[in-house]
Amino acid sequence: MSIITRLGLALSAALLLAVATGASPARADWLKAETPNFIIYSEGGERPLREYAMKLEVFDRFLRMRFGVPIDRPVARKLPIYLVRRSADLRKVAPGISGSVAGFYYPGEEDIFAVAVTGDGDFTLLHEYAHHFFFQHFSTYYPGWLVEGLAEYVMTARVWPNRIQVGAHSEARASWLTNVQWLPLGVLLSKRFGEVERDIHRATYYPVAWLLTHWFMSAPDRVVKLEAYLGLIRQGVDPTTAMQQATGLTLDQLRNVLRDHLYGRIELNTYNIDLDIQIEVSRLPPSANDLLLLGQRLKMPMSEEHRAAALAESRRMAARHPDDPLALLVLGHAELHMGDRAAGEAAFTRLLEQQPDNVEALQFMAMARIEDAAEQSEDPTDLMNLARGYLATAYRADPDNYLTLLLIARSRQGAPGYPNDNDLATWEMAFIAAPQLSGIRLGAGHAFLAAGDKATAIALLEPLANAPHGGEGAEQAQKLIDQANGVVREDNAQAGAEIEAAAE
């Protein structure tokens, strides 16, 4: 999802003017807007930021109305979105990213956030927010094609401050459908995107998923058929058989129907959205110009070369802003994970002297003690108690923070009596706050299985096992489900150890 922001500040001229006049202190270009569902950072002006924030809230309200989520249900965590002016700015967060990418969504243990280029990244951001929304509000299993199809269906929405129009096609997706042989429907229905062979058919996975979803969503009677299909596959019916039973069409007949739908008149649906929300806008400190995006880069996986560069840049930029809270946080993070651990802890200690309830600093200090405990050959109890002390303070400051809850739950693994009722409650709260994280689903699934609650464990694991881009997490979830069901596969000899490693 992108943004409506055009900022053309002549920075060099402004700096020369400031020097010439000996004038006012530097101001950050970054603004922060907070709404009921989002925290948006932008380098643009306040007016376009407010407009963009309102459009995001309109989009969220539409999704709630269309898919039956209560309008007044609060989110466990607001999604941070970083709006940048150029595609090159994306590399400040993800150094190896392709120049053709206009935005991305990153669900990681240290943060869950999105970055988008203003204007160019709208489709990407809306697509990824749809995934975020469905993961946040639904834990039921959906097949991979529908997960992607629904995101494709809503990503082309045109959004105004008081209405939204959905149903339009993406020119790029439509060109594949009109010029290339389609992925067979049987493959689409039975495989996740990552399981499809890398041939020309794979390129039509998203377009065909969009078209099938669009056909279902275009008429009320077809929505009923889609619900019937989902009910059948959740009962274990083969996906192809379920589709034929729900629609009354063979796959060949369905393919012809979809072709007619593609070349027919695509109906657009407009929904009026009446919102009355507060948007709070504030200006970030000057250090944000140097450190805001760098801090996000540190939360993502990087090559050794990029890690070394990030550490050097963190040290250089933090030196420009001595004793600044953001500088101490970024420097501490970089040193703790990539450089001098003692220097990292010193930075966090100084930050906590200024801000005793700084949740991120408390979490990093807890991580350091947990890591020390793991390396301790003798009794690690004292170290774990120190870690839990930091986490207890972090929990009091923000009881819904998913990383705090995850670290508390993990700190209990292997302890006598684990998992007790409190452990299960902690895993459940972590899951509610961040259901899109595979580490939380795996850890919670493992804990509920150990407690003898097979049904809850499988309900937590199935969406991950079937996630289109689930990767290794999806494989581990499926192995854990197989273990729960007593299914023996050829690779199950190593499954137990792998599941334990993934959960920890």
Coordinates of C-alpha atoms in Angstrom, one line a residue:
M1 CA 0.0 0.0 0.0
S2 CA 1.4 3.3 -0.8
I3 CA 0.8 6.8 0.1
I4 CA -0.3 10.2 -1.1
T5 CA 2.8 12.3 -0.3
R6 CA 5.0 14.4 -2.6
L7 CA 7.7 16.2 -0.7
G8 CA 10.2 18.3 -2.6
L9 CA 12.3 20.0 0.0
A10 CA 15.5 21.6 -1.3
L11 CA 17.6 20.1 1.5
S12 CA 20.9 21.6 0.5
A13 CA 19.5 25.0 0.2
A14 CA 17.7 24.7 3.5
L15 CA 20.9 23.6 5.2
L16 CA 22.9 26.5 3.7
L17 CA 20.2 28.9 4.9
A18 CA 20.3 27.5 8.4
V19 CA 24.1 27.8 8.5
A20 CA 24.0 31.3 7.1
T21 CA 21.5 32.5 9.6
G22 CA 23.0 30.5 12.4
A23 CA 19.4 29.7 13.1
S24 CA 17.0 27.3 14.5
P25 CA 17.8 23.7 15.4
A26 CA 17.3 20.9 12.9
R27 CA 13.9 19.5 12.5
A28 CA 13.1 15.9 11.4
D29 CA 11.4 15.4 8.1
W30 CA 9.5 12.5 9.6
L31 CA 5.9 12.8 10.9
K32 CA 4.0 10.1 12.8
A33 CA 0.2 9.6 12.5
E34 CA -1.6 7.3 14.8
T35 CA -5.2 6.0 14.1
P36 CA -7.2 3.2 15.7
N37 CA -5.5 0.6 13.5
F38 CA -2.3 2.1 12.2
I39 CA 0.9 4.0 13.1
I40 CA 2.1 5.7 9.9
Y41 CA 5.5 7.3 9.5
S42 CA 6.0 9.7 6.6
E43 CA 8.5 12.1 5.2
G44 CA 5.7 14.2 3.6
G45 CA 3.5 17.0 4.9
E46 CA 0.8 16.7 7.5
R47 CA -2.2 17.1 5.2
P48 CA -1.3 14.2 2.8
L49 CA -0.4 12.1 5.8
R50 CA -3.8 12.6 7.3
E51 CA -5.5 11.9 4.0
Y52 CA -3.5 8.7 3.6
A53 CA -4.2 7.6 7.2
M54 CA -8.0 8.2 6.6
K55 CA -7.8 6.0 3.4
L56 CA -6.2 3.2 5.3
E57 CA -8.9 3.3 7.9
V58 CA -11.6 3.3 5.2
F59 CA -10.0 0.2 3.7
D60 CA -9.9 -1.5 7.1
R61 CA -13.6 -0.5 7.7
F62 CA -14.5 -2.0 4.3
L63 CA -12.8 -5.3 5.1
R64 CA -14.6 -5.5 8.4
M65 CA -18.0 -4.8 6.8
R66 CA -17.4 -7.2 3.9
F67 CA -16.0 -10.1 5.9
G68 CA -18.0 -9.9 9.1
V69 CA -15.5 -8.5 11.6
P70 CA -17.1 -6.3 14.3
I71 CA -16.6 -2.7 13.6
D72 CA -15.7 -1.9 17.2
R73 CA -13.3 -4.8 17.7
P74 CA -10.0 -3.3 18.7
V75 CA -6.7 -4.6 17.2
A76 CA -4.2 -6.1 19.6
R77 CA -1.5 -4.2 17.9
K78 CA -1.5 -1.3 15.5
L79 CA 0.4 -1.9 12.3
P80 CA 3.4 0.4 11.7
I81 CA 3.7 1.6 8.1
Y82 CA 6.8 3.5 6.8
L83 CA 6.1 5.7 3.8
V84 CA 9.2 6.6 1.7
R85 CA 9.5 8.9 -1.3
R86 CA 11.6 6.7 -3.7
S87 CA 12.1 3.1 -4.4
A88 CA 15.8 3.6 -3.5
D89 CA 14.7 4.4 0.0
L90 CA 13.3 0.9 0.4
R91 CA 17.0 -0.3 0.4
K92 CA 17.6 1.7 3.6
V93 CA 15.4 -1.0 5.2
A94 CA 16.1 -4.0 2.9
P95 CA 19.5 -3.5 1.2
G96 CA 19.1 -6.4 -1.2
I97 CA 15.6 -5.6 -2.5
S98 CA 14.9 -5.4 -6.2
G99 CA 14.5 -2.0 -7.8
S100 CA 11.2 -3.1 -9.2
V101 CA 9.6 -3.6 -5.7
A102 CA 7.4 -0.7 -4.6
G103 CA 6.7 -1.9 -1.0
F104 CA 6.8 -4.9 1.3
Y105 CA 5.3 -6.3 4.5
Y106 CA 7.6 -8.0 7.0
P107 CA 6.2 -10.1 9.8
G108 CA 9.2 -10.8 12.1
E109 CA 9.7 -11.6 15.7
E110 CA 11.3 -8.2 16.5
D111 CA 8.7 -6.2 14.6
I112 CA 5.8 -6.6 12.2
F113 CA 5.7 -3.6 9.8
A114 CA 5.2 -2.5 6.2
V115 CA 7.3 -0.1 4.0
A116 CA 5.9 1.4 0.8
V117 CA 6.9 4.0 -1.8
T118 CA 4.4 6.9 -1.8
G119 CA 2.0 6.3 -4.7
D120 CA 3.8 3.4 -6.4
G121 CA 3.4 0.9 -3.6
D122 CA -0.4 1.1 -3.1
F123 CA -1.3 -2.2 -4.6
T124 CA 1.5 -4.0 -2.7
L125 CA 0.5 -2.4 0.6
L126 CA -3.2 -3.1 0.2
H127 CA -2.5 -6.7 -0.8
E128 CA -0.2 -7.3 2.2
Y129 CA -2.5 -5.5 4.6
A130 CA -5.3 -7.8 3.5
H131 CA -3.1 -10.8 4.5
H132 CA -2.3 -9.0 7.8
F133 CA -6.1 -8.4 8.4
F134 CA -7.2 -11.9 7.7
F135 CA -4.5 -13.4 9.9
Q136 CA -5.3 -10.9 12.6
H137 CA -9.0 -11.6 12.7
F138 CA -9.5 -15.2 11.4
S139 CA -7.8 -18.3 12.6
T140 CA -9.8 -20.7 10.4
Y141 CA -8.1 -22.6 7.7
Y142 CA -8.3 -21.1 4.2
P143 CA -6.8 -22.8 1.1
G144 CA -3.7 -21.1 -0.4
W145 CA -5.4 -20.0 -3.6
L146 CA -8.2 -18.2 -1.6
V147 CA -5.7 -16.5 0.7
E148 CA -3.9 -15.0 -2.3
G149 CA -7.1 -14.5 -4.3
L150 CA -8.8 -12.4 -1.6
A151 CA -5.7 -10.2 -1.2
E152 CA -5.6 -9.8 -5.0
Y153 CA -9.4 -9.0 -5.1
V154 CA -9.2 -6.1 -2.6
M155 CA -5.8 -4.7 -3.5
T156 CA -7.1 -2.8 -6.6
A157 CA -9.6 -0.9 -4.5
R158 CA -10.0 2.8 -5.2
V159 CA -10.3 4.5 -1.8
W160 CA -11.8 7.9 -1.0
P161 CA -12.3 9.5 2.4
N162 CA -15.9 8.4 2.5
R163 CA -16.3 5.5 0.1
I164 CA -14.4 2.6 -1.6
Q165 CA -14.8 0.8 -4.9
V166 CA -13.7 -2.8 -5.3
G167 CA -13.6 -5.4 -8.0
A168 CA -11.3 -3.8 -10.6
H169 CA -8.6 -6.0 -12.2
S170 CA -4.9 -5.5 -12.2
E171 CA -3.5 -4.8 -15.7
A172 CA -0.5 -6.9 -15.0
R173 CA -2.5 -9.9 -13.7
A174 CA -5.0 -9.6 -16.6
S175 CA -2.3 -9.7 -19.2
W176 CA -1.2 -13.1 -18.0
L177 CA -4.7 -14.4 -18.2
T178 CA -5.2 -13.2 -21.8
N179 CA -1.7 -14.1 -23.2
V180 CA -0.5 -17.2 -21.3
Q181 CA -1.8 -20.7 -20.8
W182 CA -3.4 -20.9 -17.3
L183 CA -2.2 -23.0 -14.4
P184 CA -4.6 -26.0 -14.3
L185 CA -7.4 -25.5 -11.8
G186 CA -6.6 -28.9 -10.1
V187 CA -3.1 -27.6 -9.3
L188 CA -4.4 -24.3 -8.1
L189 CA -6.8 -26.0 -5.7
S190 CA -4.4 -28.5 -4.3
K191 CA -1.1 -26.6 -4.0
R192 CA 0.3 -23.6 -2.3
F193 CA 2.1 -21.1 -4.5
G194 CA 5.5 -22.3 -3.3
E195 CA 4.7 -25.9 -4.2
V196 CA 3.9 -25.1 -7.9
E197 CA 6.7 -26.0 -10.3
R198 CA 8.7 -23.1 -11.6
D199 CA 7.4 -23.0 -15.1
I200 CA 5.2 -20.7 -17.1
H201 CA 2.1 -22.0 -15.3
R202 CA 3.4 -20.7 -12.0
A203 CA 3.2 -17.1 -13.2
T204 CA -0.5 -17.5 -13.5
Y205 CA -1.1 -18.7 -10.0
Y206 CA -2.0 -15.2 -8.7
P207 CA -4.1 -14.2 -11.7
V208 CA -6.1 -17.4 -11.7
A209 CA -6.6 -17.2 -8.0
W210 CA -7.8 -13.6 -8.4
L211 CA -10.2 -14.6 -11.2
L212 CA -11.7 -17.5 -9.3
T213 CA -12.1 -15.4 -6.2
H214 CA -13.6 -12.5 -8.2
W215 CA -16.2 -14.9 -9.8
F216 CA -17.2 -16.2 -6.3
M217 CA -17.4 -12.7 -4.8
S218 CA -19.4 -11.2 -7.7
A219 CA -22.8 -12.6 -6.8
P220 CA -24.5 -13.5 -3.5
D221 CA -25.4 -17.1 -4.6
R222 CA -21.7 -17.7 -5.5
V223 CA -20.6 -16.5 -2.0
V224 CA -22.9 -19.2 -0.6
K225 CA -21.2 -21.8 -2.9
L226 CA -17.8 -20.6 -1.7
E227 CA -18.8 -21.1 1.9
A228 CA -20.1 -24.6 1.0
Y229 CA -16.7 -25.3 -0.6
L230 CA -14.8 -24.2 2.4
G231 CA -17.0 -26.3 4.7
L232 CA -16.3 -29.4 2.6
I233 CA -12.5 -29.0 2.5
R234 CA -12.5 -28.4 6.3
Q235 CA -14.2 -31.7 6.6
G236 CA -11.3 -33.3 4.7
V237 CA -12.9 -33.6 1.3
D238 CA -10.5 -33.5 -1.6
P239 CA -10.2 -29.9 -2.9
T240 CA -11.2 -30.9 -6.5
T241 CA -14.2 -32.9 -5.3
A242 CA -15.2 -30.2 -2.9
M243 CA -15.1 -27.5 -5.7
Q244 CA -17.2 -29.7 -8.0
Q245 CA -19.8 -30.5 -5.3
A246 CA -20.1 -26.9 -4.2
T247 CA -20.4 -25.3 -7.7
G248 CA -22.1 -28.2 -9.6
L249 CA -19.4 -27.8 -12.3
T250 CA -16.5 -30.0 -13.4
L251 CA -13.2 -28.3 -13.5
D252 CA -13.4 -28.0 -17.3
Q253 CA -16.8 -26.4 -17.0
L254 CA -15.6 -24.1 -14.3
R255 CA -12.6 -23.0 -16.5
N256 CA -15.0 -22.1 -19.3
V257 CA -17.2 -20.1 -16.8
L258 CA -14.1 -18.2 -15.6
R259 CA -13.1 -17.4 -19.2
D260 CA -16.6 -16.0 -19.9
H261 CA -16.4 -14.0 -16.6
L262 CA -13.0 -12.6 -17.6
Y263 CA -14.2 -11.4 -21.0
G264 CA -17.5 -10.3 -19.8
R265 CA -18.3 -7.1 -18.0
I266 CA -16.4 -6.8 -14.7
E267 CA -18.8 -5.3 -12.2
L268 CA -17.4 -2.8 -9.7
N269 CA -19.0 -2.5 -6.3
T270 CA -19.0 0.8 -4.4
Y271 CA -19.5 1.0 -0.6
N272 CA -20.1 4.2 1.3
I273 CA -18.0 4.4 4.4
D274 CA -18.8 7.0 7.1
L275 CA -15.9 7.3 9.6
D276 CA -15.5 9.6 12.6
I277 CA -12.0 8.9 13.9
Q278 CA -9.2 10.8 15.6
I279 CA -5.8 11.0 13.8
E280 CA -3.0 12.2 16.0
V281 CA 0.0 13.6 14.2
S282 CA 3.3 14.4 15.8
R283 CA 6.8 15.3 14.6
L284 CA 9.7 12.9 15.3
P285 CA 13.0 14.2 16.7
P286 CA 15.8 15.2 14.3
S287 CA 17.5 11.8 14.9
A288 CA 14.8 10.1 12.9
N289 CA 16.3 11.4 9.7
D290 CA 19.4 9.3 10.3
L291 CA 18.1 6.4 12.3
L292 CA 14.4 5.6 11.8
L293 CA 14.7 3.4 8.7
L294 CA 18.1 2.1 9.9
G295 CA 16.4 0.8 13.0
Q296 CA 14.0 -1.1 10.9
R297 CA 16.8 -2.6 8.8
L298 CA 18.3 -4.1 12.0
K299 CA 15.1 -6.1 12.6
M300 CA 15.4 -7.9 9.2
P301 CA 17.6 -10.8 8.1
M302 CA 20.8 -9.6 6.4
S303 CA 23.9 -11.1 4.7
E304 CA 27.1 -10.8 6.6
E305 CA 28.2 -8.0 4.3
H306 CA 25.0 -6.0 5.0
R307 CA 25.3 -6.7 8.7
A308 CA 28.8 -5.2 8.9
A309 CA 27.6 -2.2 6.9
A310 CA 24.6 -1.8 9.2
L311 CA 26.8 -1.9 12.3
A312 CA 29.2 0.7 11.0
E313 CA 26.3 2.9 9.9
S314 CA 24.6 2.6 13.3
R315 CA 27.8 3.6 15.1
R316 CA 28.3 6.6 12.8
M317 CA 24.7 7.8 12.9
A318 CA 24.4 7.4 16.7
A319 CA 27.5 9.5 17.2
R320 CA 25.7 12.4 15.5
H321 CA 23.0 12.3 18.2
P322 CA 24.7 11.5 21.6
D323 CA 22.3 10.5 24.3
D324 CA 19.3 10.7 22.0
P325 CA 16.8 7.9 22.9
L326 CA 16.4 6.6 19.3
A327 CA 20.2 6.7 18.8
L328 CA 20.7 4.7 21.9
L329 CA 18.1 2.2 20.9
V330 CA 19.5 1.6 17.4
L331 CA 23.1 1.6 18.6
G332 CA 22.3 -0.9 21.4
H333 CA 20.5 -3.2 19.0
A334 CA 23.3 -3.1 16.4
E335 CA 26.0 -3.7 19.0
L336 CA 24.1 -6.4 20.9
H337 CA 23.4 -8.5 17.8
M338 CA 26.3 -7.6 15.4
G339 CA 29.1 -6.0 17.4
D340 CA 30.2 -5.4 21.0
R341 CA 27.6 -6.9 23.4
A342 CA 29.0 -4.9 26.3
A343 CA 28.6 -1.6 24.3
G344 CA 25.1 -2.7 23.3
E345 CA 24.1 -3.3 26.9
A346 CA 25.7 0.0 28.0
A347 CA 23.6 1.9 25.4
F348 CA 20.4 0.1 26.7
T349 CA 21.3 0.8 30.3
R350 CA 21.7 4.5 29.5
L351 CA 18.4 4.5 27.6
L352 CA 16.6 2.8 30.6
E353 CA 18.0 5.5 32.9
Q354 CA 16.2 8.1 30.7
Q355 CA 13.1 5.9 30.0
P356 CA 12.7 3.1 32.6
D357 CA 9.6 1.8 30.7
N358 CA 11.2 1.6 27.2
V359 CA 9.7 -1.7 26.1
E360 CA 12.2 -2.4 23.3
A361 CA 15.3 -1.8 25.5
L362 CA 13.8 -4.0 28.2
Q363 CA 13.2 -6.8 25.7
F364 CA 16.7 -6.6 24.3
M365 CA 18.2 -6.8 27.8
A366 CA 16.0 -9.8 28.5
M367 CA 17.2 -11.4 25.3
A368 CA 20.8 -10.9 26.4
R369 CA 20.2 -12.6 29.7
I370 CA 18.3 -15.5 28.0
E371 CA 21.2 -16.0 25.6
D372 CA 23.6 -15.9 28.6
A373 CA 21.5 -18.6 30.3
A374 CA 21.5 -20.8 27.2
E375 CA 25.3 -20.6 27.2
Q376 CA 25.6 -21.2 31.0
S377 CA 27.0 -24.6 31.8
E378 CA 25.9 -24.3 35.4
D379 CA 22.5 -23.4 37.0
P380 CA 21.0 -20.6 34.8
T381 CA 18.3 -19.8 37.3
D382 CA 19.7 -16.4 38.3
L383 CA 20.1 -15.3 34.7
M384 CA 16.6 -16.4 33.8
N385 CA 15.3 -14.5 36.8
L386 CA 17.0 -11.4 35.6
A387 CA 15.5 -11.8 32.2
R388 CA 12.0 -12.3 33.6
G389 CA 12.5 -9.2 35.7
Y390 CA 13.1 -7.1 32.6
L391 CA 10.1 -8.8 30.9
A392 CA 7.8 -8.2 33.9
T393 CA 8.6 -4.4 33.6
A394 CA 8.0 -4.5 29.9
Y395 CA 4.7 -6.3 30.4
R396 CA 3.5 -3.7 32.9
A397 CA 4.4 -1.0 30.4
D398 CA 2.6 -2.7 27.5
P399 CA 0.7 -5.9 28.4
D400 CA -0.3 -6.6 24.8
N401 CA 3.2 -6.5 23.3
Y402 CA 3.6 -9.8 21.4
L403 CA 7.3 -10.0 21.7
T404 CA 7.2 -9.6 25.5
L405 CA 4.6 -12.4 25.7
L406 CA 6.6 -14.6 23.4
L407 CA 9.8 -14.1 25.4
I408 CA 7.9 -14.8 28.7
A409 CA 6.5 -18.0 27.2
R410 CA 9.8 -19.2 25.8
S411 CA 11.6 -18.4 29.1
R412 CA 9.3 -21.0 30.7
Q413 CA 10.1 -23.9 28.2
G414 CA 11.8 -26.7 30.0
A415 CA 10.9 -25.4 33.4
P416 CA 9.3 -27.9 36.0
G417 CA 5.6 -28.2 35.4
Y418 CA 5.7 -26.6 31.9
P419 CA 3.2 -26.0 30.4
N420 CA 0.9 -25.0 33.2
D421 CA -2.3 -23.0 32.8
N422 CA -0.4 -19.7 33.0
D423 CA 2.0 -20.8 30.3
L424 CA -0.9 -21.7 28.0
A425 CA -2.6 -18.4 28.7
T426 CA 0.6 -16.5 27.8
W427 CA 0.9 -18.4 24.5
E428 CA -2.7 -17.6 23.8
M429 CA -2.2 -13.9 24.4
A430 CA 0.9 -13.9 22.2
F431 CA -1.1 -15.6 19.5
I432 CA -3.9 -13.1 19.7
A433 CA -1.4 -10.2 19.4
A434 CA 0.5 -11.7 16.5
P435 CA -1.2 -14.7 14.8
Q436 CA 0.9 -14.2 11.6
L437 CA 4.2 -15.3 13.3
S438 CA 5.1 -18.9 12.7
G439 CA 7.2 -19.0 15.8
I440 CA 4.2 -18.1 18.0
R441 CA 1.9 -20.7 16.3
L442 CA 4.6 -23.4 16.5
G443 CA 5.4 -22.6 20.2
A444 CA 1.8 -22.4 21.1
G445 CA 0.9 -25.6 19.2
H446 CA 3.7 -27.5 20.9
A447 CA 2.6 -26.3 24.3
F448 CA -1.1 -27.2 23.8
L449 CA -0.1 -30.6 22.5
A450 CA 2.1 -31.2 25.5
A451 CA -0.9 -30.2 27.7
G452 CA -3.1 -32.7 25.9
D453 CA -5.2 -30.2 24.0
K454 CA -4.9 -31.6 20.5
A455 CA -7.9 -29.7 19.0
T456 CA -6.5 -26.3 20.0
A457 CA -3.0 -27.2 18.8
I458 CA -4.3 -28.3 15.4
A459 CA -6.5 -25.2 15.1
L460 CA -3.5 -23.0 15.7
L461 CA -1.2 -24.9 13.3
E462 CA -3.5 -25.6 10.3
P463 CA -3.5 -22.0 8.9
L464 CA 0.3 -22.0 9.1
A465 CA 0.7 -25.4 7.5
N466 CA -1.4 -24.2 4.6
A467 CA 0.0 -20.7 4.3
P468 CA 1.0 -19.9 0.7
H469 CA 4.3 -18.5 1.7
G470 CA 4.7 -20.4 5.0
G471 CA 8.1 -21.9 4.0
E472 CA 9.9 -23.9 6.7
G473 CA 7.3 -22.8 9.3
A474 CA 4.6 -24.4 7.2
E475 CA 6.6 -27.6 7.0
Q476 CA 7.2 -27.7 10.7
A477 CA 3.5 -27.0 11.4
Q478 CA 2.5 -29.9 9.2
K479 CA 5.0 -32.2 10.9
L480 CA 3.5 -31.2 14.3
I481 CA 0.0 -31.9 13.0
D482 CA 1.1 -35.3 11.7
Q483 CA 2.6 -36.0 15.1
A484 CA -0.6 -35.1 16.8
N485 CA -2.6 -37.3 14.4
G486 CA -0.2 -40.2 14.6
V487 CA 0.6 -39.9 10.8
V488 CA 3.9 -41.4 9.8
R489 CA 5.7 -39.9 6.9
E490 CA 9.1 -40.8 5.5
D491 CA 10.7 -37.7 7.0
N492 CA 9.2 -38.1 10.4
A493 CA 12.3 -39.7 11.8
Q494 CA 13.8 -36.2 12.3
A495 CA 10.5 -34.4 12.9
G496 CA 10.6 -34.4 16.7
A497 CA 14.0 -32.7 17.0
E498 CA 13.1 -30.2 14.2
I499 CA 9.8 -29.3 15.9
E500 CA 11.5 -28.8 19.2
A501 CA 14.1 -26.6 17.6
A502 CA 11.5 -24.5 15.7
A503 CA 9.4 -24.0 18.9
E504 CA 12.4 -22.9 20.9

